[in-house]
JSON list of C-alpha atoms and ligand atoms in Angstrom, two decimals:
[
{"chain": "A", "resi": 1153, "resn": "MET", "atom": "CA", "xyz": [119.56, 140.48, 38.70]},
{"chain": "A", "resi": 1154, "resn": "THR", "atom": "CA", "xyz": [118.44, 140.10, 41.65]},
{"chain": "A", "resi": 1155, "resn": "ILE", "atom": "CA", "xyz": [114.34, 139.35, 41.90]},
{"chain": "A", "resi": 1156, "resn": "THR", "atom": "CA", "xyz": [113.18, 143.62, 43.19]},
{"chain": "A", "resi": 1157, "resn": "GLU", "atom": "CA", "xyz": [115.25, 144.51, 40.73]},
{"chain": "A", "resi": 1158, "resn": "ASN", "atom": "CA", "xyz": [114.29, 142.93, 38.25]},
{"chain": "A", "resi": 1159, "resn": "ILE", "atom": "CA", "xyz": [110.19, 144.36, 38.94]},
{"chain": "A", "resi": 1160, "resn": "HIS", "atom": "CA", "xyz": [111.76, 147.73, 39.47]},
{"chain": "A", "resi": 1161, "resn": "ARG", "atom": "CA", "xyz": [113.51, 147.67, 35.45]},
{"chain": "A", "resi": 1162, "resn": "ILE", "atom": "CA", "xyz": [109.96, 146.24, 34.58]},
{"chain": "A", "resi": 1163, "resn": "LYS", "atom": "CA", "xyz": [108.28, 148.57, 36.46]},
{"chain": "A", "resi": 1164, "resn": "ALA", "atom": "CA", "xyz": [110.16, 151.80, 34.31]},
{"chain": "A", "resi": 1165, "resn": "ASP", "atom": "CA", "xyz": [107.66, 150.44, 31.85]},
{"chain": "A", "resi": 1166, "resn": "LEU", "atom": "CA", "xyz": [104.99, 150.76, 33.37]},
{"chain": "A", "resi": 1167, "resn": "GLY", "atom": "CA", "xyz": [102.75, 153.79, 34.17]},
{"chain": "A", "resi": 1168, "resn": "GLU", "atom": "CA", "xyz": [100.77, 155.16, 36.01]},
{"chain": "A", "resi": 1169, "resn": "ASN", "atom": "CA", "xyz": [98.00, 153.53, 35.69]},
{"chain": "A", "resi": 1170, "resn": "ILE", "atom": "CA", "xyz": [99.21, 149.50, 34.92]},
{"chain": "A", "resi": 1171, "resn": "SER", "atom": "CA", "xyz": [99.45, 147.13, 37.76]},
{"chain": "A", "resi": 1172, "resn": "LEU", "atom": "CA", "xyz": [102.02, 144.04, 38.14]},
{"chain": "A", "resi": 1173, "resn": "VAL", "atom": "CA", "xyz": [101.04, 140.40, 38.48]},
{"chain": "A", "resi": 1174, "resn": "ALA", "atom": "CA", "xyz": [104.85, 139.19, 38.94]},
{"chain": "A", "resi": 1175, "resn": "VAL", "atom": "CA", "xyz": [103.61, 135.17, 38.40]},
{"chain": "A", "resi": 1176, "resn": "SER", "atom": "CA", "xyz": [105.37, 133.25, 40.87]},
{"chain": "A", "resi": 1177, "resn": "LYS", "atom": "CA", "xyz": [103.79, 129.77, 40.17]},
{"chain": "A", "resi": 1178, "resn": "THR", "atom": "CA", "xyz": [106.36, 126.47, 40.48]},
{"chain": "A", "resi": 1179, "resn": "LYS", "atom": "CA", "xyz": [108.32, 129.01, 42.43]},
{"chain": "A", "resi": 1180, "resn": "PRO", "atom": "CA", "xyz": [108.78, 128.84, 45.84]},
{"chain": "A", "resi": 1181, "resn": "SER", "atom": "CA", "xyz": [107.63, 131.15, 48.84]},
{"chain": "A", "resi": 1182, "resn": "SER", "atom": "CA", "xyz": [111.56, 132.70, 49.45]},
{"chain": "A", "resi": 1183, "resn": "ASP", "atom": "CA", "xyz": [110.86, 134.00, 46.77]},
{"chain": "A", "resi": 1184, "resn": "ILE", "atom": "CA", "xyz": [107.80, 135.65, 46.40]},
{"chain": "A", "resi": 1185, "resn": "GLN", "atom": "CA", "xyz": [109.03, 137.04, 49.76]},
{"chain": "A", "resi": 1186, "resn": "ASN", "atom": "CA", "xyz": [112.16, 137.92, 48.66]},
{"chain": "A", "resi": 1187, "resn": "ALA", "atom": "CA", "xyz": [109.37, 140.52, 45.88]},
{"chain": "A", "resi": 1188, "resn": "TYR", "atom": "CA", "xyz": [107.56, 142.12, 48.57]},
{"chain": "A", "resi": 1189, "resn": "ASP", "atom": "CA", "xyz": [110.46, 142.98, 50.62]},
{"chain": "A", "resi": 1190, "resn": "GLY", "atom": "CA", "xyz": [111.13, 144.72, 47.27]},
{"chain": "A", "resi": 1191, "resn": "GLY", "atom": "CA", "xyz": [107.86, 146.15, 47.48]},
{"chain": "A", "resi": 1192, "resn": "GLN", "atom": "CA", "xyz": [105.49, 144.00, 45.16]},
{"chain": "A", "resi": 1193, "resn": "ARG", "atom": "CA", "xyz": [102.44, 143.40, 46.57]},
{"chain": "A", "resi": 1194, "resn": "ILE", "atom": "CA", "xyz": [100.01, 141.86, 43.73]},
{"chain": "A", "resi": 1195, "resn": "PHE", "atom": "CA", "xyz": [101.50, 137.46, 42.72]},
{"chain": "A", "resi": 1196, "resn": "GLY", "atom": "CA", "xyz": [99.35, 134.96, 40.47]},
{"chain": "A", "resi": 1197, "resn": "GLU", "atom": "CA", "xyz": [99.52, 131.97, 40.28]},
{"chain": "A", "resi": 1198, "resn": "ASN", "atom": "CA", "xyz": [97.85, 128.46, 38.01]},
{"chain": "A", "resi": 1199, "resn": "LYS", "atom": "CA", "xyz": [96.76, 126.79, 40.49]},
{"chain": "A", "resi": 1200, "resn": "ALA", "atom": "CA", "xyz": [94.41, 126.95, 43.51]},
{"chain": "A", "resi": 1201, "resn": "GLN", "atom": "CA", "xyz": [96.08, 124.57, 46.27]},
{"chain": "A", "resi": 1202, "resn": "GLU", "atom": "CA", "xyz": [99.70, 125.49, 45.45]},
{"chain": "A", "resi": 1203, "resn": "MET", "atom": "CA", "xyz": [98.13, 129.45, 46.13]},
{"chain": "A", "resi": 1204, "resn": "ALA", "atom": "CA", "xyz": [96.67, 128.00, 49.34]},
{"chain": "A", "resi": 1205, "resn": "SER", "atom": "CA", "xyz": [99.85, 126.54, 50.82]},
{"chain": "A", "resi": 1206, "resn": "LYS", "atom": "CA", "xyz": [101.15, 129.61, 49.93]},
{"chain": "A", "resi": 1207, "resn": "ALA", "atom": "CA", "xyz": [98.64, 132.04, 50.66]},
{"chain": "A", "resi": 1208, "resn": "ASP", "atom": "CA", "xyz": [99.12, 130.10, 54.17]},
{"chain": "A", "resi": 1209, "resn": "GLU", "atom": "CA", "xyz": [102.57, 130.40, 55.23]},
{"chain": "A", "resi": 1210, "resn": "LEU", "atom": "CA", "xyz": [103.62, 134.18, 53.07]},
{"chain": "A", "resi": 1211, "resn": "PRO", "atom": "CA", "xyz": [101.60, 137.87, 54.91]},
{"chain": "A", "resi": 1212, "resn": "SER", "atom": "CA", "xyz": [98.42, 138.51, 54.41]},
{"chain": "A", "resi": 1213, "resn": "ASP", "atom": "CA", "xyz": [98.88, 141.99, 52.96]},
{"chain": "A", "resi": 1214, "resn": "ILE", "atom": "CA", "xyz": [99.48, 139.60, 49.66]},
{"chain": "A", "resi": 1215, "resn": "GLU", "atom": "CA", "xyz": [96.91, 140.30, 46.64]},
{"chain": "A", "resi": 1216, "resn": "TRP", "atom": "CA", "xyz": [96.73, 136.42, 44.47]},
{"chain": "A", "resi": 1217, "resn": "HIS", "atom": "CA", "xyz": [95.29, 136.29, 41.34]},
{"chain": "A", "resi": 1218, "resn": "MET", "atom": "CA", "xyz": [94.42, 133.50, 40.02]},
{"chain": "A", "resi": 1219, "resn": "ILE", "atom": "CA", "xyz": [95.68, 133.11, 36.16]},
{"chain": "A", "resi": 1220, "resn": "GLY", "atom": "CA", "xyz": [95.59, 129.83, 35.72]},
{"chain": "A", "resi": 1221, "resn": "HIS", "atom": "CA", "xyz": [92.68, 127.37, 34.42]},
{"chain": "A", "resi": 1222, "resn": "MET", "atom": "CA", "xyz": [90.68, 126.34, 36.88]},
{"chain": "A", "resi": 1223, "resn": "GLN", "atom": "CA", "xyz": [88.11, 123.32, 37.50]},
{"chain": "A", "resi": 1224, "resn": "SER", "atom": "CA", "xyz": [85.41, 123.93, 39.35]},
{"chain": "A", "resi": 1225, "resn": "ASN", "atom": "CA", "xyz": [86.84, 121.55, 42.18]},
{"chain": "A", "resi": 1226, "resn": "LYS", "atom": "CA", "xyz": [89.55, 123.92, 43.03]},
{"chain": "A", "resi": 1227, "resn": "VAL", "atom": "CA", "xyz": [87.52, 126.93, 43.79]},
{"chain": "A", "resi": 1228, "resn": "LYS", "atom": "CA", "xyz": [86.96, 126.07, 47.51]},
{"chain": "A", "resi": 1229, "resn": "TYR", "atom": "CA", "xyz": [90.79, 126.59, 47.99]},
{"chain": "A", "resi": 1230, "resn": "ILE", "atom": "CA", "xyz": [90.70, 130.66, 46.53]},
{"chain": "A", "resi": 1231, "resn": "ALA", "atom": "CA", "xyz": [87.59, 131.28, 47.50]},
{"chain": "A", "resi": 1232, "resn": "PRO", "atom": "CA", "xyz": [88.11, 132.51, 50.84]},
{"chain": "A", "resi": 1233, "resn": "PHE", "atom": "CA", "xyz": [91.09, 135.20, 49.93]},
{"chain": "A", "resi": 1234, "resn": "VAL", "atom": "CA", "xyz": [91.56, 135.19, 46.22]},
{"chain": "A", "resi": 1235, "resn": "SER", "atom": "CA", "xyz": [91.18, 138.62, 45.41]},
{"chain": "A", "resi": 1236, "resn": "LEU", "atom": "CA", "xyz": [90.78, 138.33, 41.25]},
{"chain": "A", "resi": 1237, "resn": "ILE", "atom": "CA", "xyz": [90.29, 134.54, 38.94]},
{"chain": "A", "resi": 1238, "resn": "HIS", "atom": "CA", "xyz": [91.30, 136.20, 35.99]},
{"chain": "A", "resi": 1239, "resn": "SER", "atom": "CA", "xyz": [90.24, 132.96, 33.85]},
{"chain": "A", "resi": 1240, "resn": "VAL", "atom": "CA", "xyz": [86.93, 133.19, 34.11]},
{"chain": "A", "resi": 1241, "resn": "ASP", "atom": "CA", "xyz": [85.19, 131.20, 29.77]},
{"chain": "A", "resi": 1242, "resn": "LYS", "atom": "CA", "xyz": [82.54, 129.02, 31.28]},
{"chain": "A", "resi": 1243, "resn": "LEU", "atom": "CA", "xyz": [79.11, 129.92, 33.12]},
{"chain": "A", "resi": 1244, "resn": "SER", "atom": "CA", "xyz": [79.39, 126.51, 35.61]},
{"chain": "A", "resi": 1245, "resn": "LEU", "atom": "CA", "xyz": [82.96, 127.70, 37.08]},
{"chain": "A", "resi": 1246, "resn": "LEU", "atom": "CA", "xyz": [81.13, 131.86, 37.39]},
{"chain": "A", "resi": 1247, "resn": "LYS", "atom": "CA", "xyz": [78.15, 129.02, 38.92]},
{"chain": "A", "resi": 1248, "resn": "GLU", "atom": "CA", "xyz": [81.11, 127.69, 41.72]},
{"chain": "A", "resi": 1249, "resn": "ILE", "atom": "CA", "xyz": [83.35, 130.35, 41.99]},
{"chain": "A", "resi": 1250, "resn": "ASN", "atom": "CA", "xyz": [79.69, 132.23, 42.97]},
{"chain": "A", "resi": 1251, "resn": "LYS", "atom": "CA", "xyz": [78.04, 129.65, 45.33]},
{"chain": "A", "resi": 1252, "resn": "ARG", "atom": "CA", "xyz": [81.99, 129.05, 47.17]},
{"chain": "A", "resi": 1253, "resn": "ALA", "atom": "CA", "xyz": [82.03, 133.55, 47.47]},
{"chain": "A", "resi": 1254, "resn": "LYS", "atom": "CA", "xyz": [78.88, 133.58, 49.32]},
{"chain": "A", "resi": 1255, "resn": "GLN", "atom": "CA", "xyz": [80.08, 130.83, 52.05]},
{"chain": "A", "resi": 1256, "resn": "ASN", "atom": "CA", "xyz": [82.34, 132.28, 52.46]},
{"chain": "A", "resi": 1257, "resn": "GLU", "atom": "CA", "xyz": [80.12, 136.12, 52.65]},
{"chain": "A", "resi": 1258, "resn": "ARG", "atom": "CA", "xyz": [81.96, 137.56, 50.40]},
{"chain": "A", "resi": 1259, "resn": "ILE", "atom": "CA", "xyz": [82.21, 139.33, 46.25]},
{"chain": "A", "resi": 1260, "resn": "ILE", "atom": "CA", "xyz": [85.08, 137.34, 44.38]},
{"chain": "A", "resi": 1261, "resn": "LYS", "atom": "CA", "xyz": [86.27, 140.04, 41.48]},
{"chain": "A", "resi": 1262, "resn": "VAL", "atom": "CA", "xyz": [87.49, 137.88, 38.36]},
{"chain": "A", "resi": 1263, "resn": "LEU", "atom": "CA", "xyz": [87.89, 138.84, 34.31]},
{"chain": "A", "resi": 1264, "resn": "LEU", "atom": "CA", "xyz": [86.18, 136.82, 31.81]},
{"chain": "A", "resi": 1265, "resn": "GLN", "atom": "CA", "xyz": [88.96, 135.53, 29.60]},
{"chain": "A", "resi": 1266, "resn": "MET", "atom": "CA", "xyz": [89.68, 135.56, 25.46]},
{"chain": "A", "resi": 1267, "resn": "HIS", "atom": "CA", "xyz": [90.76, 133.83, 23.26]},
{"chain": "A", "resi": 1268, "resn": "ILE", "atom": "CA", "xyz": [92.74, 135.72, 20.85]},
{"chain": "A", "resi": 1269, "resn": "ALA", "atom": "CA", "xyz": [95.62, 133.81, 19.97]},
{"chain": "A", "resi": 1270, "resn": "LYS", "atom": "CA", "xyz": [95.13, 131.49, 16.56]},
{"chain": "A", "resi": 1271, "resn": "GLU", "atom": "CA", "xyz": [96.61, 128.25, 18.69]},
{"chain": "A", "resi": 1272, "resn": "ASP", "atom": "CA", "xyz": [93.89, 126.35, 20.36]},
{"chain": "A", "resi": 1273, "resn": "THR", "atom": "CA", "xyz": [95.72, 125.14, 23.02]},
{"chain": "A", "resi": 1274, "resn": "LYS", "atom": "CA", "xyz": [94.36, 127.94, 24.31]},
{"chain": "A", "resi": 1275, "resn": "PHE", "atom": "CA", "xyz": [91.72, 128.42, 26.41]},
{"chain": "A", "resi": 1276, "resn": "GLY", "atom": "CA", "xyz": [89.12, 131.39, 26.38]},
{"chain": "A", "resi": 1277, "resn": "LEU", "atom": "CA", "xyz": [85.12, 132.71, 24.93]},
{"chain": "A", "resi": 1278, "resn": "ASP", "atom": "CA", "xyz": [85.07, 133.92, 21.60]},
{"chain": "A", "resi": 1279, "resn": "GLU", "atom": "CA", "xyz": [82.56, 136.63, 20.78]},
{"chain": "A", "resi": 1280, "resn": "VAL", "atom": "CA", "xyz": [79.84, 135.07, 19.88]},
{"chain": "A", "resi": 1281, "resn": "GLU", "atom": "CA", "xyz": [79.84, 132.59, 23.14]},
{"chain": "A", "resi": 1282, "resn": "LEU", "atom": "CA", "xyz": [80.88, 135.87, 25.48]},
{"chain": "A", "resi": 1283, "resn": "GLU", "atom": "CA", "xyz": [77.62, 137.38, 24.12]},
{"chain": "A", "resi": 1284, "resn": "ASN", "atom": "CA", "xyz": [76.11, 134.34, 25.43]},
{"chain": "A", "resi": 1285, "resn": "LEU", "atom": "CA", "xyz": [77.00, 133.61, 28.35]},
{"chain": "A", "resi": 1286, "resn": "LEU", "atom": "CA", "xyz": [76.30, 137.80, 29.00]},
{"chain": "A", "resi": 1287, "resn": "VAL", "atom": "CA", "xyz": [72.36, 137.17, 28.39]},
{"chain": "A", "resi": 1288, "resn": "SER", "atom": "CA", "xyz": [71.40, 134.05, 30.40]},
{"chain": "A", "resi": 1289, "resn": "ASN", "atom": "CA", "xyz": [69.41, 134.95, 33.40]},
{"chain": "A", "resi": 1290, "resn": "THR", "atom": "CA", "xyz": [71.42, 132.28, 35.37]},
{"chain": "A", "resi": 1291, "resn": "PHE", "atom": "CA", "xyz": [74.35, 134.71, 35.35]},
{"chain": "A", "resi": 1292, "resn": "GLU", "atom": "CA", "xyz": [71.76, 138.15, 36.08]},
{"chain": "A", "resi": 1293, "resn": "SER", "atom": "CA", "xyz": [71.11, 135.32, 39.68]},
{"chain": "A", "resi": 1294, "resn": "PHE", "atom": "CA", "xyz": [75.04, 135.77, 40.59]},
{"chain": "A", "resi": 1295, "resn": "GLN", "atom": "CA", "xyz": [74.79, 138.78, 43.53]},
{"chain": "A", "resi": 1296, "resn": "ASN", "atom": "CA", "xyz": [78.44, 137.10, 44.43]},
{"chain": "A", "resi": 1297, "resn": "ILE", "atom": "CA", "xyz": [80.68, 138.07, 41.77]},
{"chain": "A", "resi": 1298, "resn": "LYS", "atom": "CA", "xyz": [81.55, 141.49, 40.19]},
{"chain": "A", "resi": 1299, "resn": "ILE", "atom": "CA", "xyz": [82.60, 141.44, 36.50]},
{"chain": "A", "resi": 1300, "resn": "VAL", "atom": "CA", "xyz": [85.44, 143.35, 37.13]},
{"chain": "A", "resi": 1301, "resn": "GLY", "atom": "CA", "xyz": [87.25, 143.27, 33.11]},
{"chain": "A", "resi": 1302, "resn": "LEU", "atom": "CA", "xyz": [88.92, 140.92, 30.64]},
{"chain": "A", "resi": 1303, "resn": "MET", "atom": "CA", "xyz": [92.21, 138.73, 29.93]},
{"chain": "A", "resi": 1304, "resn": "GLY", "atom": "CA", "xyz": [93.39, 137.46, 27.34]},
{"chain": "A", "resi": 1305, "resn": "MET", "atom": "CA", "xyz": [96.54, 135.88, 25.80]},
{"chain": "A", "resi": 1306, "resn": "ALA", "atom": "CA", "xyz": [97.90, 135.99, 22.93]},
{"chain": "A", "resi": 1307, "resn": "THR", "atom": "CA", "xyz": [100.03, 133.47, 20.20]},
{"chain": "A", "resi": 1308, "resn": "PHE", "atom": "CA", "xyz": [103.48, 132.61, 21.38]},
{"chain": "A", "resi": 1309, "resn": "THR", "atom": "CA", "xyz": [105.36, 134.21, 17.78]},
{"chain": "A", "resi": 1310, "resn": "ASP", "atom": "CA", "xyz": [108.72, 136.01, 16.86]},
{"chain": "A", "resi": 1311, "resn": "ASP", "atom": "CA", "xyz": [105.01, 138.29, 14.57]},
{"chain": "A", "resi": 1312, "resn": "GLU", "atom": "CA", "xyz": [104.66, 141.27, 15.65]},
{"chain": "A", "resi": 1313, "resn": "SER", "atom": "CA", "xyz": [101.58, 142.64, 14.07]},
{"chain": "A", "resi": 1314, "resn": "ARG", "atom": "CA", "xyz": [99.92, 138.89, 14.99]},
{"chain": "A", "resi": 1315, "resn": "VAL", "atom": "CA", "xyz": [100.93, 140.09, 18.90]},
{"chain": "A", "resi": 1316, "resn": "ARG", "atom": "CA", "xyz": [99.50, 143.78, 18.89]},
{"chain": "A", "resi": 1317, "resn": "ASN", "atom": "CA", "xyz": [96.15, 142.57, 15.74]},
{"chain": "A", "resi": 1318, "resn": "GLU", "atom": "CA", "xyz": [94.82, 139.90, 18.98]},
{"chain": "A", "resi": 1319, "resn": "PHE", "atom": "CA", "xyz": [95.81, 142.71, 21.84]},
{"chain": "A", "resi": 1320, "resn": "ALA", "atom": "CA", "xyz": [93.91, 145.29, 19.19]},
{"chain": "A", "resi": 1321, "resn": "TYR", "atom": "CA", "xyz": [91.36, 143.27, 19.27]},
{"chain": "A", "resi": 1322, "resn": "LEU", "atom": "CA", "xyz": [90.55, 142.95, 23.00]},
{"chain": "A", "resi": 1323, "resn": "LYS", "atom": "CA", "xyz": [90.83, 145.80, 23.67]},
{"chain": "A", "resi": 1324, "resn": "ALA", "atom": "CA", "xyz": [88.32, 146.31, 20.39]},
{"chain": "A", "resi": 1325, "resn": "VAL", "atom": "CA", "xyz": [85.71, 144.60, 23.00]},
{"chain": "A", "resi": 1326, "resn": "PHE", "atom": "CA", "xyz": [86.91, 144.59, 26.26]},
{"chain": "A", "resi": 1327, "resn": "ASP", "atom": "CA", "xyz": [85.36, 149.27, 24.85]},
{"chain": "A", "resi": 1328, "resn": "ARG", "atom": "CA", "xyz": [83.01, 148.24, 23.48]},
{"chain": "A", "resi": 1329, "resn": "LEU", "atom": "CA", "xyz": [81.39, 146.03, 26.81]},
{"chain": "A", "resi": 1330, "resn": "LYS", "atom": "CA", "xyz": [82.42, 148.94, 29.04]},
{"chain": "A", "resi": 1331, "resn": "LYS", "atom": "CA", "xyz": [80.04, 150.75, 27.09]},
{"chain": "A", "resi": 1332, "resn": "GLY", "atom": "CA", "xyz": [77.83, 149.05, 26.34]},
{"chain": "A", "resi": 1333, "resn": "ARG", "atom": "CA", "xyz": [76.84, 145.25, 28.37]},
{"chain": "A", "resi": 1334, "resn": "PHE", "atom": "CA", "xyz": [78.59, 147.34, 31.32]},
{"chain": "A", "resi": 1335, "resn": "GLY", "atom": "CA", "xyz": [78.46, 151.29, 30.71]},
{"chain": "A", "resi": 1336, "resn": "GLU", "atom": "CA", "xyz": [76.78, 151.57, 34.13]},
{"chain": "A", "resi": 1337, "resn": "ASN", "atom": "CA", "xyz": [78.87, 148.88, 36.52]},
{"chain": "A", "resi": 1338, "resn": "ASN", "atom": "CA", "xyz": [82.07, 152.09, 36.59]},
{"chain": "A", "resi": 1339, "resn": "SER", "atom": "CA", "xyz": [83.58, 148.53, 37.27]},
{"chain": "A", "resi": 1340, "resn": "PHE", "atom": "CA", "xyz": [84.52, 147.17, 34.45]},
{"chain": "A", "resi": 1341, "resn": "THR", "atom": "CA", "xyz": [87.97, 148.32, 34.28]},
{"chain": "A", "resi": 1342, "resn": "VAL", "atom": "CA", "xyz": [90.93, 145.59, 34.38]},
{"chain": "A", "resi": 1343, "resn": "LEU", "atom": "CA", "xyz": [92.30, 145.25, 30.51]},
{"chain": "A", "resi": 1344, "resn": "SER", "atom": "CA", "xyz": [94.95, 142.39, 31.55]},
{"chain": "A", "resi": 1345, "resn": "MET", "atom": "CA", "xyz": [96.86, 141.20, 28.82]},
{"chain": "A", "resi": 1346, "resn": "GLY", "atom": "CA", "xyz": [100.88, 141.04, 28.16]},
{"chain": "A", "resi": 1347, "resn": "MET", "atom": "CA", "xyz": [103.59, 137.98, 29.23]},
{"chain": "A", "resi": 1348, "resn": "SER", "atom": "CA", "xyz": [107.57, 138.37, 29.52]},
{"chain": "A", "resi": 1349, "resn": "GLY", "atom": "CA", "xyz": [108.34, 137.94, 26.33]},
{"chain": "A", "resi": 1350, "resn": "ASP", "atom": "CA", "xyz": [105.11, 140.62, 25.70]},
{"chain": "A", "resi": 1351, "resn": "TYR", "atom": "CA", "xyz": [103.89, 143.00, 27.40]},
{"chain": "A", "resi": 1352, "resn": "LYS", "atom": "CA", "xyz": [105.31, 146.29, 26.14]},
{"chain": "A", "resi": 1353, "resn": "ILE", "atom": "CA", "xyz": [103.62, 145.04, 22.74]},
{"chain": "A", "resi": 1354, "resn": "ALA", "atom": "CA", "xyz": [100.07, 144.68, 25.45]},
{"chain": "A", "resi": 1355, "resn": "ILE", "atom": "CA", "xyz": [100.59, 148.11, 26.91]},
{"chain": "A", "resi": 1356, "resn": "GLU", "atom": "CA", "xyz": [100.83, 150.23, 23.78]},
{"chain": "A", "resi": 1357, "resn": "GLU", "atom": "CA", "xyz": [97.42, 148.69, 23.01]},
{"chain": "A", "resi": 1358, "resn": "GLY", "atom": "CA", "xyz": [96.17, 149.18, 25.76]},
{"chain": "A", "resi": 1359, "resn": "SER", "atom": "CA", "xyz": [96.82, 146.94, 28.04]},
{"chain": "A", "resi": 1360, "resn": "ASN", "atom": "CA", "xyz": [96.06, 147.81, 32.20]},
{"chain": "A", "resi": 1361, "resn": "MET", "atom": "CA", "xyz": [97.07, 144.76, 33.96]},
{"chain": "A", "resi": 1362, "resn": "ILE", "atom": "CA", "xyz": [100.87, 142.84, 32.39]},
{"chain": "A", "resi": 1363, "resn": "ARG", "atom": "CA", "xyz": [100.46, 139.78, 34.18]},
{"chain": "A", "resi": 1364, "resn": "VAL", "atom": "CA", "xyz": [104.98, 138.64, 34.54]},
{"chain": "A", "resi": 1365, "resn": "GLY", "atom": "CA", "xyz": [106.98, 135.87, 35.62]},
{"chain": "A", "resi": 1366, "resn": "SER", "atom": "CA", "xyz": [109.93, 134.61, 34.07]},
{"chain": "A", "resi": 1367, "resn": "MET", "atom": "CA", "xyz": [111.11, 137.90, 34.04]},
{"chain": "A", "resi": 1368, "resn": "ILE", "atom": "CA", "xyz": [111.36, 138.46, 37.12]},
{"chain": "A", "resi": 1369, "resn": "PHE", "atom": "CA", "xyz": [111.59, 135.30, 38.67]},
{"chain": "A", "resi": 1370, "resn": "GLY", "atom": "CA", "xyz": [113.70, 133.66, 35.66]},
{"chain": "A", "resi": 1371, "resn": "ALA", "atom": "CA", "xyz": [113.13, 130.82, 34.04]},
{"chain": "A", "resi": 1372, "resn": "ARG", "atom": "CA", "xyz": [110.27, 128.12, 35.41]},
{"chain": "A", "resi": 1373, "resn": "ASN", "atom": "CA", "xyz": [111.01, 123.57, 35.09]},
{"chain": "A", "resi": 1374, "resn": "TYR", "atom": "CA", "xyz": [108.21, 121.62, 35.44]},
{"chain": "B", "resi": 1010, "resn": "PLP", "atom": "C1", "xyz": [103.64, 132.22, 33.11]},
{"chain": "B", "resi": 1010, "resn": "PLP", "atom": "C2", "xyz": [101.45, 132.62, 32.50]},
{"chain": "B", "resi": 1010, "resn": "PLP", "atom": "C3", "xyz": [102.47, 133.92, 32.57]},
{"chain": "B", "resi": 1010, "resn": "PLP", "atom": "C4", "xyz": [103.49, 134.67, 32.85]},
{"chain": "B", "resi": 1010, "resn": "PLP", "atom": "O1", "xyz": [104.30, 134.25, 31.53]},
{"chain": "B", "resi": 1010, "resn": "PLP", "atom": "P1", "xyz": [106.10, 134.83, 30.96]},
{"chain": "B", "resi": 1010, "resn": "PLP", "atom": "O2", "xyz": [106.16, 134.40, 30.06]},
{"chain": "B", "resi": 1010, "resn": "PLP", "atom": "O3", "xyz": [106.87, 133.45, 31.95]},
{"chain": "B", "resi": 1010, "resn": "PLP", "atom": "O4", "xyz": [105.75, 136.13, 31.79]},
{"chain": "B", "resi": 1010, "resn": "PLP", "atom": "C5", "xyz": [101.11, 135.17, 32.39]},
{"chain": "B", "resi": 1010, "resn": "PLP", "atom": "N1", "xyz": [99.26, 134.60, 32.08]},
{"chain": "B", "resi": 1010, "resn": "PLP", "atom": "C6", "xyz": [99.31, 133.07, 32.03]},
{"chain": "B", "resi": 1010, "resn": "PLP", "atom": "C7", "xyz": [97.90, 133.22, 32.06]},
{"chain": "B", "resi": 1010, "resn": "PLP", "atom": "C8", "xyz": [99.88, 132.27, 32.75]},
{"chain": "B", "resi": 1010, "resn": "PLP", "atom": "O5", "xyz": [99.61, 131.29, 32.97]}
]
């Protein structure tokens, strides 16, 4: 199967309103160009400098999504062009994104990452931390970021019901914020959940943005 065939096969599973982020981390630009030639426009990377150098050599209408945990000092590399940062879980990071967005005279869209898995290796906010972040005064002053939704990663397990419950939980938090805290803000619309191994379950539980890497580009060698 070619990269484009893989993408088409996955897209056949997606409804109208679900977007596919093709996760190209560690893969060469030639693979991204292949996917691009087949019509794919959204790509996900997890390292700022890798994203920046790929963006430099690939078509400018690609939408680059940062999906990996970020250190504040790396935001500057992607601030001029990144279209969505999925993995924001700290006020200090939001502050830096806001600052760099302002320097670049743009508004950067972000998702808040929630910790939904049982593993403690995965980053993200719990519900209390999320609430605390949302009520903080500092947060209110950020003019150059727009929070457009939530992201989460389920536990890496064969236990389907556990994965399903974790996604359902994230969807419930998303719906609650959409009605409450973000009720006025109709740009709070993105629920990013689901990867190669679990995107079908994620969609059944209400995901509208999936992040798929190995099923498109093949296994990664780290
Ligand atoms: C690597 C990665 C993915 C894609 O994982 P696959 O299992 O290869 O589909 C999705 N989301 C995040 C946050 C990742 O780091």
